[in-house]
Coordinates of C-alpha atoms in Angstrom, one line a residue:
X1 CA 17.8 25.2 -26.3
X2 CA 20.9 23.4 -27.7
X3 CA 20.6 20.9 -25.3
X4 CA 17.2 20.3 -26.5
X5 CA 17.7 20.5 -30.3
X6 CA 21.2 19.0 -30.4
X7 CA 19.4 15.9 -28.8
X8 CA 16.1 15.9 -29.8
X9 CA 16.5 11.9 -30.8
X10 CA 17.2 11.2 -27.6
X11 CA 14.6 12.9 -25.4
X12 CA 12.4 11.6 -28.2
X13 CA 13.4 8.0 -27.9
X14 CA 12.8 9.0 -24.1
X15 CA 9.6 10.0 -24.0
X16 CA 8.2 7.6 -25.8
X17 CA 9.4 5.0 -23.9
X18 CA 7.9 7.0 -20.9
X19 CA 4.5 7.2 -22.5
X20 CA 4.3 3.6 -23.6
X21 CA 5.3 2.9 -20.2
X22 CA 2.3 4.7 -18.7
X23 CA -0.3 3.6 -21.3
X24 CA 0.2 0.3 -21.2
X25 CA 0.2 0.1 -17.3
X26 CA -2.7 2.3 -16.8
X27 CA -4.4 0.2 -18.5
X28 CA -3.3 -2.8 -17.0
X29 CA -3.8 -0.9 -13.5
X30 CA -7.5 -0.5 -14.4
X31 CA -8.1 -4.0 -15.3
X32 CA -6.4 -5.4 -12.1
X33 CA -8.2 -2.4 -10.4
X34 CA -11.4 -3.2 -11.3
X35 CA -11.1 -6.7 -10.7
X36 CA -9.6 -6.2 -7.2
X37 CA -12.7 -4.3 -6.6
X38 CA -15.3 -6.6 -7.7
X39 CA -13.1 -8.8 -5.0
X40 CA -13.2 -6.8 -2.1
X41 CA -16.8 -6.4 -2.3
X42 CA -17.8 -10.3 -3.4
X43 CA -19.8 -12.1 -1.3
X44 CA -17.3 -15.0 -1.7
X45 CA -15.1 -15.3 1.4
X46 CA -11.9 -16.5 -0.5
X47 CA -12.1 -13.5 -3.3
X48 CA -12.2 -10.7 0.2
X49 CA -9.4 -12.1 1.1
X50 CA -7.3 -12.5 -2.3
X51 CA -8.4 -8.7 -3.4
X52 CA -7.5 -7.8 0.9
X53 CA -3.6 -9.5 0.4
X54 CA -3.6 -7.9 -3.0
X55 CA -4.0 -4.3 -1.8
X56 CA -2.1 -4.8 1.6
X57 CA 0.6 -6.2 0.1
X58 CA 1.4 -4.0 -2.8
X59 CA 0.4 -0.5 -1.0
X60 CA 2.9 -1.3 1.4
X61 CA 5.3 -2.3 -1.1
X62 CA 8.2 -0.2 -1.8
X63 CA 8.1 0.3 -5.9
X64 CA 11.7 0.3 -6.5
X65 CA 11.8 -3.0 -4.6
X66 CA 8.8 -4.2 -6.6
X67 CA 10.5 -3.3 -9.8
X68 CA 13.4 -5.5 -8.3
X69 CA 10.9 -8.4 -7.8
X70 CA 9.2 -8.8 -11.0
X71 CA 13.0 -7.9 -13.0
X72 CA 14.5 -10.1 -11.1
X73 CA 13.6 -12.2 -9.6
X74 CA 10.6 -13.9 -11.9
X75 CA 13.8 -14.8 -14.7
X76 CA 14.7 -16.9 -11.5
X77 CA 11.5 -19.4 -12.5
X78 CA 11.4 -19.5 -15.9
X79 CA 9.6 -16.3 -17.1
X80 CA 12.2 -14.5 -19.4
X81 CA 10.3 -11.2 -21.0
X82 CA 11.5 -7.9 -22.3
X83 CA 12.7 -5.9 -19.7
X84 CA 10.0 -3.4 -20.6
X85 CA 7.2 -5.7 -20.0
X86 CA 8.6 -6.6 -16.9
X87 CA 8.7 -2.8 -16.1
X88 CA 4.6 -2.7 -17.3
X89 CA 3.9 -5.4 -15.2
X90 CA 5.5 -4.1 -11.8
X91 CA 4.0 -0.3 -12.6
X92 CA 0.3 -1.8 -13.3
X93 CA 0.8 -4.3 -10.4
X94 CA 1.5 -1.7 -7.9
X95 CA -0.9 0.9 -9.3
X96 CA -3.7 -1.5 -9.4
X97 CA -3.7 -1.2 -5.7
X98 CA -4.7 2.1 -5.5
X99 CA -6.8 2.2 -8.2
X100 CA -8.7 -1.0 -6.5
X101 CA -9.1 1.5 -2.9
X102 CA -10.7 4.7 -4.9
X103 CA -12.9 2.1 -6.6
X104 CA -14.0 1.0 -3.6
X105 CA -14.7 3.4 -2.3
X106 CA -16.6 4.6 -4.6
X107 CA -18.5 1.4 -4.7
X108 CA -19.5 2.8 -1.2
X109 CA -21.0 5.7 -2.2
X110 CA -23.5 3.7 -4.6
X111 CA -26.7 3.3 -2.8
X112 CA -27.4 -0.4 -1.3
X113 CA -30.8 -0.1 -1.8
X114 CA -29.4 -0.1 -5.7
X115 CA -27.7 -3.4 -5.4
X116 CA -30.9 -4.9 -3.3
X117 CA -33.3 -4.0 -6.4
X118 CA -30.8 -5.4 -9.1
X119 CA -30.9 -8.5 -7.2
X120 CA -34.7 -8.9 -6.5
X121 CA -35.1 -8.6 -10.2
X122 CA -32.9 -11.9 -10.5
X123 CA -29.5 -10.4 -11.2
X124 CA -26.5 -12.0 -10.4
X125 CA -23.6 -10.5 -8.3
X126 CA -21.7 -9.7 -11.2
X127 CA -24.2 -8.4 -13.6
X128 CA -25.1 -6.1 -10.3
X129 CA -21.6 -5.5 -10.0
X130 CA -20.7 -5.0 -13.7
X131 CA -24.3 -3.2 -14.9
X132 CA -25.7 -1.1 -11.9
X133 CA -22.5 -0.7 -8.9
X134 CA -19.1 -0.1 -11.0
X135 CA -20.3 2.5 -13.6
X136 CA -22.2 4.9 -10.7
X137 CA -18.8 4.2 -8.5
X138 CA -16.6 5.1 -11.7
X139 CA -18.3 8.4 -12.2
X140 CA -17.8 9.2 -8.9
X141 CA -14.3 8.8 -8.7
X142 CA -13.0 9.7 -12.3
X143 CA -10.6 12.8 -10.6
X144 CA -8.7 10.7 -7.6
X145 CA -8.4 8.1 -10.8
X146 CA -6.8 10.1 -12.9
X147 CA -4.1 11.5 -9.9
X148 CA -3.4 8.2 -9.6
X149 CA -2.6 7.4 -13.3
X150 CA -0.6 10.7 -13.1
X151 CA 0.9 9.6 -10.5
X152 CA 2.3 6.3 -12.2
X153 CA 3.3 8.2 -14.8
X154 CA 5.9 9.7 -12.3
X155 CA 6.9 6.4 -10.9
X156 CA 7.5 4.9 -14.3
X157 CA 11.2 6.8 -14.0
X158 CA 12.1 4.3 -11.9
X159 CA 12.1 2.2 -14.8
X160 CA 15.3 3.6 -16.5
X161 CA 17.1 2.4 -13.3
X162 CA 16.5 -1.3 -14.6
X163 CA 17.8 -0.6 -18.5
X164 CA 14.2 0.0 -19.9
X165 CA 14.0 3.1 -22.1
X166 CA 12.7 6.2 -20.4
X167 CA 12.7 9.7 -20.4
X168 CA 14.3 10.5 -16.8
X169 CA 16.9 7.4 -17.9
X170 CA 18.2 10.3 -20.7
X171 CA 20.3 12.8 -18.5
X172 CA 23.4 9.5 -17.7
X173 CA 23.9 10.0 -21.8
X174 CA 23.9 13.6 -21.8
X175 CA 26.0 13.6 -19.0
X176 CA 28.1 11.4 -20.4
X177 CA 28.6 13.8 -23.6
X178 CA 29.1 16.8 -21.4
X179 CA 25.7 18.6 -21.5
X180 CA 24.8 20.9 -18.5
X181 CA 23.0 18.7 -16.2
X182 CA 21.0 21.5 -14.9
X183 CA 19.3 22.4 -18.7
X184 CA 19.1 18.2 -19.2
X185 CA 17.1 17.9 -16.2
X186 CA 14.9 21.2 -17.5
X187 CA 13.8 19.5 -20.3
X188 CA 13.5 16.1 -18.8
X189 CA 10.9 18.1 -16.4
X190 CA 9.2 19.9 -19.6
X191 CA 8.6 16.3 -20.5
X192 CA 7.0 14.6 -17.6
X193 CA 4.9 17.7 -18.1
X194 CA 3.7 17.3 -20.9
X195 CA 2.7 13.6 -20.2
X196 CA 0.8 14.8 -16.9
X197 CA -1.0 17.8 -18.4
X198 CA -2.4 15.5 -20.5
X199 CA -3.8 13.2 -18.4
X200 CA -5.4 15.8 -16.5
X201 CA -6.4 17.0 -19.1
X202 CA -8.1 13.8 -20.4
X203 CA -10.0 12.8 -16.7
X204 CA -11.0 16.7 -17.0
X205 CA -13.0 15.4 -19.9
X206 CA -14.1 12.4 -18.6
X207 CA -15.4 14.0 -15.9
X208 CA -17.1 17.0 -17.9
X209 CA -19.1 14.3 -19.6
X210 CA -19.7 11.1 -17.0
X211 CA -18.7 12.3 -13.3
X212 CA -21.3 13.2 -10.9
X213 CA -23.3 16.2 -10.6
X214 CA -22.3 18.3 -7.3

């Protein structure tokens, strides 16, 4: 417990920085997500292939070498942010991908004859899309959502790699004061489960009260 108590600043400072990591690109994940979405389904040719480069591109991109990317390489034209925004920006980038796929595939599951009727009665794609398609598809898939999200959570330790504040990015100063590594990386782990848990526990809600009967 020492290790905890002794340092309680520090794993503090740490998992905030991990949760403001995570909250902030969730929700820009679910933005680009749903957008990506509303893409790969459009009936515009040049928005199937935008949303199709987006989610090949990025799925098959290494994080760590996204992280590298955005970090670095965007200061190279101009764009000079807080390294923590640029850390935001690579997580929700990279998740949107994946939440864009389990939207989609919920979109699938959404009858067509749905879609057909929203459109006889004068509807537009997107008011189809945005009022009869994506809340059925949402409902549907609120659980692989929220692994996904949990999921990012995880991946925001990269971050600490790239001088942004983070929880796993707390063991190099206890190390450096000579704290057991071992008990450091204990409570780094009680952490990172706390963060899930509650995720889980939030789409466990979510899907109590909006997901599909089955």
């Amino acid at each position: 417990m020492d290790v905890l108590t002794d340092n309680f600043s520090i794993y503090w400072q740490g998992f905030l920085g991990t949760v403001e990591l995570t909250v902030y690109a969730s929700l820009l994940a679910l933005v680009l997500g749903f957008l990506m979405a509303a893409f790969r389904v459009a009936p515009v040719g040049s928005f199937r292939v935008f949303g199709t480069v987006w989610v090949t591109i990025l799925r098959n991109t290494p994080l760590t070498l996204l992280f590298f990317a955005v970090l670095l390489g965007l200061p190279r034209f101009g764009i000079v942010l807080p390294f923590q925004v640029f850390a935001v920006l690579a997580l929700g980038c990279y998740t949107s991908a994946f939440i864009c796929e389990v939207l989609r595939s919920g979109i699938n599951t959404v009858p067509k004859g749905q879609g057909e009727a929203a459109r006889s009665l004068g509807m537009s794609f997107g008011q189809t899309l945005g009022t009869v398609v994506l809340p059925q598809a949402f409902r549907s898939v609120i659980p692989p959502i929220g692994s996904t999200l949990i999921a990012l959570a995880k991946n925001s330790a990269i971050a600490g790699a790239f001088s942004v504040t983070e929880l796993l990015g707390t063991y190099k100063t206890l190390n450096e004061l000579g704290y057991n590594i071992i008990w450091t990386f204990v409570w780094i782990a009680v952490g990172y489960l706390i963060i899930t848990l509650s995720i889980s526990a939030l789409f466990h809600v979510l899907e109590k009260r909006l997901g599909v009967a089955r």
